[in-house]
Short mmCIF file of N, CA and C in Angstrom, two decimals:
data_model
loop_
_atom_site.label_atom_id
_atom_site.label_comp_id
_atom_site.label_asym_id
_atom_site.label_seq_id
_atom_site.Cartn_x
_atom_site.Cartn_y
_atom_site.Cartn_z
N MET A 205 -20.65 -24.67 17.02
CA MET A 205 -21.92 -23.89 16.39
C MET A 205 -21.92 -24.15 15.08
N ARG A 206 -23.60 -24.09 15.33
CA ARG A 206 -24.11 -24.92 13.95
C ARG A 206 -23.75 -24.12 12.72
N LEU A 207 -23.89 -24.31 11.76
CA LEU A 207 -23.72 -23.70 10.55
C LEU A 207 -25.45 -22.55 10.22
N GLU A 208 -26.13 -23.24 10.90
CA GLU A 208 -27.64 -22.41 10.93
C GLU A 208 -27.72 -21.17 11.77
N ASP A 209 -26.77 -21.49 12.77
CA ASP A 209 -26.64 -20.12 13.37
C ASP A 209 -25.64 -19.05 13.26
N ARG A 210 -24.57 -19.36 12.23
CA ARG A 210 -23.65 -18.69 12.03
C ARG A 210 -23.76 -17.65 10.66
N PHE A 211 -24.85 -18.46 9.83
CA PHE A 211 -25.30 -18.25 8.34
C PHE A 211 -26.57 -18.02 8.36
N ASP A 212 -27.16 -16.97 7.58
CA ASP A 212 -28.60 -17.02 7.31
C ASP A 212 -28.79 -17.69 5.91
N LEU A 213 -29.07 -19.02 6.35
CA LEU A 213 -29.25 -19.67 4.83
C LEU A 213 -30.65 -19.68 4.17
N ALA A 214 -30.46 -19.18 3.27
CA ALA A 214 -31.27 -18.72 1.98
C ALA A 214 -31.39 -19.46 0.69
N HIS A 215 -32.30 -20.06 0.44
CA HIS A 215 -32.39 -20.88 -0.88
C HIS A 215 -32.25 -19.56 -1.96
N ALA A 216 -31.32 -20.11 -2.64
CA ALA A 216 -31.34 -18.99 -3.68
C ALA A 216 -32.41 -18.86 -4.80
N PRO A 217 -32.54 -17.87 -5.26
CA PRO A 217 -34.16 -17.77 -6.54
C PRO A 217 -33.73 -18.31 -7.49
N ASN A 218 -32.65 -18.50 -7.90
CA ASN A 218 -32.11 -19.40 -9.02
C ASN A 218 -32.45 -20.67 -9.50
N PRO A 219 -33.38 -21.14 -9.98
CA PRO A 219 -34.24 -22.59 -9.93
C PRO A 219 -32.96 -23.62 -9.81
N ARG A 220 -32.16 -23.17 -10.42
CA ARG A 220 -30.87 -24.52 -11.03
C ARG A 220 -30.13 -24.63 -9.85
N LEU A 221 -29.75 -23.49 -9.34
CA LEU A 221 -29.18 -23.93 -7.55
C LEU A 221 -30.46 -24.56 -6.76
N ASP A 222 -31.94 -24.85 -7.22
CA ASP A 222 -32.46 -25.55 -5.87
C ASP A 222 -32.59 -26.72 -6.25
N ARG A 223 -32.04 -27.48 -7.25
CA ARG A 223 -31.90 -28.56 -7.20
C ARG A 223 -30.85 -29.21 -6.21
N PRO A 224 -31.19 -30.52 -5.89
CA PRO A 224 -30.15 -31.12 -5.08
C PRO A 224 -28.99 -31.04 -5.60
N GLY A 225 -27.84 -30.76 -4.42
CA GLY A 225 -26.40 -30.78 -5.22
C GLY A 225 -25.96 -32.36 -5.39
N SER A 226 -24.65 -32.46 -5.25
CA SER A 226 -24.13 -33.73 -5.38
C SER A 226 -24.28 -34.98 -4.31
N ARG A 227 -24.47 -34.51 -3.09
CA ARG A 227 -25.14 -35.26 -1.89
C ARG A 227 -26.28 -35.53 -1.31
N GLY A 228 -27.26 -34.81 -2.92
CA GLY A 228 -28.74 -34.90 -2.59
C GLY A 228 -29.32 -34.23 -1.58
N ARG A 229 -28.59 -33.17 -1.18
CA ARG A 229 -28.92 -32.12 -0.27
C ARG A 229 -29.38 -30.88 -1.35
N PRO A 230 -30.34 -29.67 -0.95
CA PRO A 230 -30.76 -28.55 -1.85
C PRO A 230 -29.11 -27.56 -1.72
N ARG A 231 -29.14 -27.17 -2.90
CA ARG A 231 -28.05 -26.14 -2.72
C ARG A 231 -28.54 -24.76 -1.98
N ILE A 232 -27.46 -24.17 -1.34
CA ILE A 232 -28.31 -22.87 -0.74
C ILE A 232 -27.18 -21.95 -1.18
N ARG A 233 -27.63 -20.52 -0.59
CA ARG A 233 -26.51 -19.28 -0.79
C ARG A 233 -26.56 -19.22 0.55
N LEU A 234 -25.26 -18.81 1.24
CA LEU A 234 -24.98 -18.29 2.09
C LEU A 234 -24.44 -17.00 2.39
N ARG A 235 -25.35 -16.24 3.25
CA ARG A 235 -24.93 -14.82 3.63
C ARG A 235 -24.45 -14.79 5.08
N ALA A 236 -23.27 -14.19 4.83
CA ALA A 236 -22.84 -14.24 6.58
C ALA A 236 -23.75 -12.81 7.22
N THR A 237 -23.94 -13.31 8.56
CA THR A 237 -25.07 -12.50 9.19
C THR A 237 -23.88 -11.35 9.88
N GLU A 238 -24.80 -9.98 10.21
CA GLU A 238 -24.07 -9.10 10.82
C GLU A 238 -23.07 -9.17 11.73
N GLU A 239 -23.11 -10.09 12.41
CA GLU A 239 -22.08 -10.17 13.61
C GLU A 239 -20.82 -10.60 13.13
N LEU A 240 -21.18 -11.64 11.63
CA LEU A 240 -19.70 -12.18 11.59
C LEU A 240 -19.17 -11.40 10.38
N ALA A 241 -19.63 -10.23 9.91
CA ALA A 241 -19.16 -9.14 8.99
C ALA A 241 -17.76 -9.05 8.83
N MET A 242 -16.78 -9.31 8.16
CA MET A 242 -15.57 -8.96 8.53
C MET A 242 -15.51 -6.87 8.01
N PRO A 243 -14.47 -6.41 8.82
CA PRO A 243 -14.49 -4.98 8.27
C PRO A 243 -13.63 -4.98 6.95
N LYS A 244 -13.87 -4.24 6.01
CA LYS A 244 -13.31 -4.42 4.94
C LYS A 244 -11.91 -3.61 4.87
N ARG A 245 -11.09 -4.20 4.39
CA ARG A 245 -9.66 -3.74 4.43
C ARG A 245 -9.60 -2.09 3.69
N ARG A 246 -10.60 -1.83 3.38
CA ARG A 246 -10.43 -0.78 2.31
C ARG A 246 -10.33 0.55 3.66
N ASP A 247 -11.59 0.08 4.85
CA ASP A 247 -12.05 1.03 5.74
C ASP A 247 -10.98 1.03 6.69
N GLN A 248 -10.04 -0.25 7.20
CA GLN A 248 -9.09 0.02 7.76
C GLN A 248 -8.01 0.68 7.41
N ILE A 249 -7.52 0.84 6.14
CA ILE A 249 -6.35 1.48 5.81
C ILE A 249 -6.88 3.18 5.48
N LYS A 250 -8.01 3.48 5.19
CA LYS A 250 -8.38 4.85 4.54
C LYS A 250 -8.09 5.91 5.42
N MET A 251 -7.20 6.63 5.00
CA MET A 251 -6.81 7.73 5.54
C MET A 251 -7.67 9.41 6.16
N SER A 252 -7.75 9.50 6.85
CA SER A 252 -8.29 10.71 6.75
C SER A 252 -7.98 12.06 6.42
N ASP A 253 -8.92 13.06 6.09
CA ASP A 253 -8.52 14.54 5.48
C ASP A 253 -7.21 15.05 5.86
N GLU A 254 -7.10 14.55 6.97
CA GLU A 254 -5.77 15.24 7.87
C GLU A 254 -4.50 14.58 7.08
N GLU A 255 -4.49 13.42 7.15
CA GLU A 255 -3.69 12.29 6.79
C GLU A 255 -3.14 12.28 5.78
N ILE A 256 -4.41 12.77 4.76
CA ILE A 256 -4.08 12.79 3.13
C ILE A 256 -3.50 14.21 2.64
N TRP A 257 -3.69 15.35 3.45
CA TRP A 257 -2.82 16.93 3.54
C TRP A 257 -1.45 16.29 3.87
N LYS A 258 -1.41 15.81 4.91
CA LYS A 258 0.32 15.83 5.63
C LYS A 258 0.79 15.01 4.95
N LEU A 259 0.46 14.05 3.94
CA LEU A 259 1.14 12.93 3.10
C LEU A 259 1.45 14.00 1.69
N ILE A 260 0.33 14.79 1.05
CA ILE A 260 0.66 15.37 0.48
C ILE A 260 1.82 16.40 0.54
N GLU A 261 1.83 17.04 1.83
CA GLU A 261 2.61 18.14 2.08
C GLU A 261 4.04 17.87 2.30
N GLU A 262 4.10 16.12 2.98
CA GLU A 262 5.21 15.49 2.89
C GLU A 262 6.47 15.22 1.71
N ARG A 263 5.63 15.29 0.74
CA ARG A 263 5.81 14.50 -0.59
C ARG A 263 6.44 15.48 -1.15
N LYS A 264 7.64 15.40 -2.17
CA LYS A 264 8.26 16.55 -2.93
C LYS A 264 7.66 16.38 -4.63
N SER A 265 7.49 15.07 -4.79
CA SER A 265 6.96 14.82 -6.34
C SER A 265 5.61 13.95 -6.28
N LEU A 266 4.82 13.80 -7.38
CA LEU A 266 3.96 13.18 -7.65
C LEU A 266 3.90 12.51 -9.41
N GLN A 267 3.33 11.58 -9.52
CA GLN A 267 3.12 10.80 -10.75
C GLN A 267 2.12 11.55 -11.37
N VAL A 268 2.01 11.68 -12.71
CA VAL A 268 1.29 12.50 -13.45
C VAL A 268 0.73 11.62 -14.19
N ALA A 269 -0.32 11.37 -14.99
CA ALA A 269 -0.71 10.35 -16.24
C ALA A 269 -1.50 11.35 -16.87
N THR A 270 -1.36 11.40 -18.29
CA THR A 270 -2.45 11.60 -19.35
C THR A 270 -2.56 11.07 -20.21
N ILE A 271 -3.59 11.01 -21.30
CA ILE A 271 -3.64 10.02 -22.13
C ILE A 271 -3.22 10.57 -23.56
N GLY A 272 -2.50 9.68 -23.67
CA GLY A 272 -1.47 9.95 -25.07
C GLY A 272 -2.80 9.70 -26.36
N ALA A 273 -1.89 10.22 -27.53
CA ALA A 273 -2.95 10.20 -28.60
C ALA A 273 -3.38 8.62 -29.41
N ASP A 274 -2.48 7.65 -29.22
CA ASP A 274 -3.04 6.33 -29.22
C ASP A 274 -3.77 5.72 -27.87
N GLY A 275 -4.02 6.47 -27.13
CA GLY A 275 -5.08 6.09 -25.90
C GLY A 275 -4.32 5.42 -24.77
N ALA A 276 -2.61 5.50 -25.00
CA ALA A 276 -1.75 4.58 -23.74
C ALA A 276 -1.64 5.68 -22.61
N PRO A 277 -1.58 5.27 -21.50
CA PRO A 277 -1.13 6.37 -20.78
C PRO A 277 0.08 6.87 -20.70
N HIS A 278 0.47 8.17 -20.46
CA HIS A 278 1.63 8.54 -20.40
C HIS A 278 2.17 9.18 -19.08
N LEU A 279 2.95 8.69 -18.44
CA LEU A 279 3.28 8.77 -17.30
C LEU A 279 4.31 9.66 -16.91
N THR A 280 4.43 10.58 -15.74
CA THR A 280 5.66 11.28 -15.47
C THR A 280 5.71 11.44 -13.87
N THR A 281 6.93 11.97 -13.94
CA THR A 281 6.99 12.47 -12.09
C THR A 281 7.55 13.68 -12.48
N LEU A 282 6.74 14.76 -11.64
CA LEU A 282 6.96 15.79 -11.60
C LEU A 282 7.03 16.59 -9.91
N TRP A 283 7.69 17.62 -9.82
CA TRP A 283 7.44 18.32 -8.35
C TRP A 283 6.17 19.17 -8.70
N PHE A 284 5.87 19.74 -7.70
CA PHE A 284 4.59 20.08 -7.52
C PHE A 284 4.65 21.13 -6.31
N ALA A 285 3.44 21.94 -6.22
CA ALA A 285 3.73 23.43 -5.23
C ALA A 285 2.17 22.96 -4.69
N ILE A 286 1.97 23.67 -3.63
CA ILE A 286 0.62 24.06 -2.80
C ILE A 286 0.39 25.34 -2.32
N VAL A 287 -0.20 25.93 -3.31
CA VAL A 287 -0.61 27.36 -3.05
C VAL A 287 -2.52 27.28 -2.43
N ASP A 288 -2.46 27.87 -1.64
CA ASP A 288 -3.91 28.40 -0.94
C ASP A 288 -4.92 26.94 -1.33
N GLY A 289 -4.56 26.05 -0.65
CA GLY A 289 -4.91 24.61 -0.69
C GLY A 289 -4.97 24.26 -2.10
N GLU A 290 -4.53 24.53 -3.22
CA GLU A 290 -4.26 24.15 -4.27
C GLU A 290 -3.24 23.37 -4.87
N ILE A 291 -3.03 22.06 -5.47
CA ILE A 291 -2.09 21.40 -5.91
C ILE A 291 -2.00 21.69 -7.35
N ALA A 292 -1.00 21.96 -7.70
CA ALA A 292 -0.39 22.43 -9.17
C ALA A 292 1.01 21.82 -9.56
N PHE A 293 1.32 21.87 -10.76
CA PHE A 293 2.50 21.86 -11.04
C PHE A 293 2.96 22.03 -12.73
N GLU A 294 3.97 22.74 -12.72
CA GLU A 294 4.17 23.46 -13.97
C GLU A 294 5.06 22.67 -14.94
N THR A 295 5.20 22.95 -16.41
CA THR A 295 5.87 22.14 -16.99
C THR A 295 6.16 22.97 -18.22
N PHE A 296 7.06 22.49 -19.22
CA PHE A 296 7.34 23.12 -20.67
C PHE A 296 6.11 23.18 -21.43
N THR A 297 5.87 24.54 -22.06
CA THR A 297 4.23 24.35 -22.78
C THR A 297 4.56 23.48 -24.02
N LYS A 298 5.28 22.65 -24.48
CA LYS A 298 5.59 22.14 -25.51
C LYS A 298 5.66 20.75 -25.16
N SER A 299 5.65 20.50 -23.77
CA SER A 299 5.95 18.84 -23.41
C SER A 299 4.86 18.27 -23.75
N GLN A 300 5.21 16.84 -23.80
CA GLN A 300 4.13 15.66 -24.06
C GLN A 300 2.71 15.81 -23.31
N LYS A 301 3.25 16.26 -22.07
CA LYS A 301 1.95 16.06 -21.21
C LYS A 301 1.00 17.21 -21.83
N ILE A 302 1.55 18.28 -21.83
CA ILE A 302 0.51 19.58 -22.26
C ILE A 302 -0.27 19.16 -23.69
N VAL A 303 0.81 18.98 -24.38
CA VAL A 303 0.02 18.27 -25.73
C VAL A 303 -1.00 17.58 -25.42
N ASN A 304 -0.79 16.47 -24.64
CA ASN A 304 -1.74 15.56 -24.61
C ASN A 304 -3.39 16.07 -23.98
N LEU A 305 -2.58 16.87 -22.38
CA LEU A 305 -3.94 17.91 -22.02
C LEU A 305 -4.74 18.72 -22.80
N LYS A 306 -4.32 19.33 -23.54
CA LYS A 306 -5.08 20.20 -25.07
C LYS A 306 -5.99 19.44 -25.53
N ARG A 307 -5.65 18.13 -25.79
CA ARG A 307 -6.42 17.07 -26.81
C ARG A 307 -7.02 16.64 -25.84
N ASP A 308 -7.20 16.17 -24.68
CA ASP A 308 -7.90 15.71 -23.83
C ASP A 308 -7.41 15.89 -22.27
N PRO A 309 -8.22 16.63 -21.58
CA PRO A 309 -7.85 17.22 -20.45
C PRO A 309 -7.92 16.03 -19.26
N ARG A 310 -8.31 15.30 -18.93
CA ARG A 310 -8.59 14.16 -18.20
C ARG A 310 -7.21 13.80 -17.61
N ILE A 311 -7.23 13.92 -16.25
CA ILE A 311 -5.70 13.91 -15.88
C ILE A 311 -5.98 12.83 -14.44
N ALA A 312 -4.84 11.96 -14.20
CA ALA A 312 -4.68 11.79 -12.63
C ALA A 312 -3.15 11.58 -12.27
N VAL A 313 -3.43 11.95 -11.02
CA VAL A 313 -1.89 12.34 -10.01
C VAL A 313 -2.24 11.25 -8.97
N LEU A 314 -0.81 10.84 -8.80
CA LEU A 314 -0.60 9.91 -7.64
C LEU A 314 0.61 10.38 -6.38
N VAL A 315 0.03 10.63 -5.47
CA VAL A 315 1.57 10.84 -4.40
C VAL A 315 1.65 9.96 -3.36
N GLU A 316 2.70 9.23 -3.24
CA GLU A 316 2.86 7.80 -2.69
C GLU A 316 3.95 7.93 -1.63
N ASP A 317 3.88 6.74 -0.84
CA ASP A 317 5.17 7.11 -0.02
C ASP A 317 5.17 5.49 0.27
N GLY A 318 6.43 5.19 1.01
CA GLY A 318 6.69 3.76 1.70
C GLY A 318 7.70 2.67 0.78
N ILE A 319 8.47 2.04 1.57
CA ILE A 319 9.49 0.77 0.93
C ILE A 319 8.98 -0.14 0.67
N ALA A 320 8.59 -0.58 2.27
CA ALA A 320 8.22 -2.25 2.34
C ALA A 320 6.55 -2.18 1.71
N TYR A 321 6.07 -3.47 1.49
CA TYR A 321 4.75 -3.36 1.37
C TYR A 321 3.62 -2.95 2.20
N ASN A 322 4.03 -3.53 3.72
CA ASN A 322 3.03 -2.92 4.52
C ASN A 322 3.32 -1.33 4.77
N GLU A 323 4.10 -0.72 4.11
CA GLU A 323 4.43 0.70 4.49
C GLU A 323 3.77 1.23 3.18
N LEU A 324 3.29 0.87 2.42
CA LEU A 324 2.82 1.68 1.18
C LEU A 324 1.42 2.06 1.41
N ARG A 325 1.55 3.76 1.01
CA ARG A 325 -0.10 4.45 1.33
C ARG A 325 0.66 5.41 0.00
N GLY A 326 -1.03 5.72 -0.46
CA GLY A 326 -1.05 7.06 -1.50
C GLY A 326 -2.09 7.52 -1.66
N VAL A 327 -1.86 8.96 -1.96
CA VAL A 327 -3.48 9.46 -2.50
C VAL A 327 -3.22 9.57 -4.41
N ALA A 328 -4.39 9.33 -4.64
CA ALA A 328 -4.98 9.09 -6.20
C ALA A 328 -5.62 10.22 -6.15
N ILE A 329 -5.87 11.38 -7.45
CA ILE A 329 -6.64 12.21 -7.53
C ILE A 329 -6.71 12.60 -9.07
N ASN A 330 -8.32 12.36 -9.46
CA ASN A 330 -8.64 12.30 -11.06
C ASN A 330 -9.28 13.59 -11.19
N GLY A 331 -9.04 13.67 -12.08
CA GLY A 331 -9.88 15.21 -12.60
C GLY A 331 -9.69 15.81 -14.16
N ARG A 332 -9.81 16.87 -14.33
CA ARG A 332 -9.90 17.65 -15.67
C ARG A 332 -8.78 18.68 -15.58
N ALA A 333 -7.67 18.81 -16.39
CA ALA A 333 -6.72 19.65 -15.88
C ALA A 333 -7.36 20.91 -16.60
N GLU A 334 -6.72 22.05 -16.13
CA GLU A 334 -7.01 23.77 -16.05
C GLU A 334 -5.35 23.85 -16.51
N LEU A 335 -5.37 24.41 -17.65
CA LEU A 335 -3.79 25.07 -18.33
C LEU A 335 -3.82 26.26 -18.41
N HIS A 336 -2.94 26.86 -17.60
CA HIS A 336 -2.64 28.48 -17.09
C HIS A 336 -1.62 28.87 -17.68
N ASP A 337 -1.24 29.36 -18.86
CA ASP A 337 -0.25 30.35 -19.50
C ASP A 337 0.30 31.63 -19.24
N ASP A 338 -0.96 32.24 -18.43
CA ASP A 338 -0.56 33.85 -17.99
C ASP A 338 0.18 33.68 -16.74
N PRO A 339 1.61 34.40 -17.10
CA PRO A 339 2.76 34.36 -16.39
C PRO A 339 2.32 35.08 -14.97
N ALA A 340 1.43 35.78 -14.84
CA ALA A 340 0.56 36.63 -13.72
C ALA A 340 0.00 35.59 -12.87
N VAL A 341 -0.52 34.21 -13.25
CA VAL A 341 -1.42 33.21 -12.55
C VAL A 341 -0.05 32.33 -12.21
N VAL A 342 0.69 31.96 -13.53
CA VAL A 342 2.45 31.24 -13.06
C VAL A 342 2.84 31.62 -11.85
N LEU A 343 3.27 32.74 -11.86
CA LEU A 343 4.22 33.21 -10.89
C LEU A 343 4.07 32.76 -9.43
N PRO A 344 3.26 32.92 -8.58
CA PRO A 344 2.51 32.45 -7.04
C PRO A 344 2.98 31.14 -7.07
N PHE A 345 2.84 30.13 -7.84
CA PHE A 345 3.10 28.91 -8.04
C PHE A 345 4.60 28.40 -8.62
N ALA A 346 5.26 29.25 -9.54
CA ALA A 346 6.66 28.97 -9.42
C ALA A 346 7.22 29.63 -8.24
N ARG A 347 6.94 30.72 -7.55
CA ARG A 347 7.71 30.84 -6.38
C ARG A 347 7.79 29.85 -5.51
N ALA A 348 6.27 29.09 -5.04
CA ALA A 348 6.12 28.16 -4.20
C ALA A 348 6.68 26.83 -4.78
N MET A 349 6.90 26.88 -5.84
CA MET A 349 7.87 25.57 -6.38
C MET A 349 9.43 25.65 -6.24
N VAL A 350 9.71 26.72 -6.30
CA VAL A 350 11.16 27.15 -6.15
C VAL A 350 11.40 26.81 -4.52
N ARG A 351 10.52 27.53 -3.52
CA ARG A 351 10.72 27.66 -1.99
C ARG A 351 10.55 26.04 -1.73
N ARG A 352 9.68 25.30 -2.29
CA ARG A 352 9.29 23.91 -1.82
C ARG A 352 10.50 22.87 -2.11
N ASN A 353 10.75 23.21 -3.53
CA ASN A 353 11.94 22.03 -3.92
C ASN A 353 13.40 22.35 -4.18
N GLN A 354 13.36 23.26 -3.98
CA GLN A 354 15.15 23.92 -3.93
C GLN A 354 14.94 24.76 -2.77
N PRO A 355 15.42 24.24 -1.37
CA PRO A 355 14.99 25.12 -0.25
C PRO A 355 16.55 25.73 -0.17
N GLU A 356 17.78 25.50 -1.31
CA GLU A 356 19.24 25.66 -1.28
C GLU A 356 19.11 27.15 -1.74
N VAL A 357 17.97 27.36 -2.60
CA VAL A 357 18.25 28.60 -3.38
C VAL A 357 18.14 29.87 -2.32
N PRO A 358 19.04 30.72 -2.46
CA PRO A 358 18.76 31.83 -1.52
C PRO A 358 17.52 32.79 -1.86
N GLU A 359 16.87 32.94 -0.88
CA GLU A 359 15.27 33.87 -1.15
C GLU A 359 15.53 34.96 -1.53
N GLU A 360 16.80 35.14 -1.74
CA GLU A 360 16.97 36.83 -3.09
C GLU A 360 16.47 36.56 -4.53
N HIS A 361 17.03 34.88 -4.72
CA HIS A 361 17.16 34.39 -5.93
C HIS A 361 15.85 33.78 -6.29
N VAL A 362 15.05 33.57 -5.47
CA VAL A 362 13.74 32.99 -5.85
C VAL A 362 12.87 33.67 -6.72
N GLU A 363 12.64 35.09 -6.67
CA GLU A 363 12.14 36.00 -7.46
C GLU A 363 12.51 35.82 -9.09
N ALA A 364 13.63 35.76 -8.95
CA ALA A 364 14.45 35.81 -10.62
C ALA A 364 13.99 34.68 -11.26
N ALA A 365 14.17 33.01 -10.41
CA ALA A 365 13.95 32.02 -10.74
C ALA A 365 12.43 31.81 -11.29
N ALA A 366 11.63 31.96 -10.38
CA ALA A 366 10.64 32.22 -10.62
C ALA A 366 9.71 32.76 -11.80
N LYS A 367 10.29 34.22 -11.67
CA LYS A 367 10.14 34.61 -13.14
C LYS A 367 10.39 34.20 -14.37
N MET A 368 11.58 33.61 -14.08
CA MET A 368 12.37 33.13 -15.48
C MET A 368 11.41 31.46 -15.94
N MET A 369 10.92 30.75 -14.82
CA MET A 369 10.11 29.88 -15.09
C MET A 369 8.55 30.48 -15.65
N ALA A 370 7.87 31.26 -14.87
CA ALA A 370 6.33 31.54 -15.27
C ALA A 370 6.76 32.51 -16.90
N ALA A 371 7.64 32.83 -17.18
CA ALA A 371 7.93 33.27 -18.96
C ALA A 371 7.74 32.16 -19.69
N LYS A 372 7.91 30.95 -19.54
CA LYS A 372 8.16 29.83 -20.48
C LYS A 372 7.51 28.69 -20.15
N ARG A 373 6.89 28.46 -18.97
CA ARG A 373 6.30 27.46 -18.81
C ARG A 373 4.66 27.87 -18.42
N ILE A 374 4.32 26.37 -18.58
CA ILE A 374 2.48 26.47 -18.20
C ILE A 374 2.31 25.68 -17.11
N LEU A 375 1.36 26.33 -16.28
CA LEU A 375 1.00 25.59 -14.43
C LEU A 375 -0.43 24.81 -15.33
N VAL A 376 -0.39 23.72 -14.60
CA VAL A 376 -1.44 22.75 -14.78
C VAL A 376 -2.40 22.59 -12.99
N THR A 377 -3.58 22.86 -13.10
CA THR A 377 -4.18 22.64 -12.08
C THR A 377 -5.51 21.69 -12.42
N ALA A 378 -6.06 21.20 -11.53
CA ALA A 378 -7.07 19.93 -11.60
C ALA A 378 -8.42 20.55 -10.63
#
């Protein structure tokens, strides 16, 4: 197959490229024709919404990135919960994450999985954090957090554990 058959040969609009090349031929810009276009790797590995939620539901922790006072990322790993399709985590009110989010609400979280390189996958979510310190708002998430991440806690103790968490913690949603 000839080069002309495989590629759309177009002279570059740049006059510098229209000068003869090192072998006396005009320089050309090659554009692959439609039939030769390779599928993008991103399109091949992109997860569906169903796959994204399945991964999120299977994982127990997420990485949380906030922005420190000096502009450097502050990265931590936390447990999280899902209530009515909303992902949230709770933490101590005076934690560095909360100090950072009060100053700058931009946040990024990552849920990831895989050991070998070809198994790696993840879901990154960027947004603006909303902070909730009302125990009535924190309580349903605290219950979900205990049930999800500490299944060994007997159901009769879940409420007491959740109330303790809700009293002194802040909930972060985005």
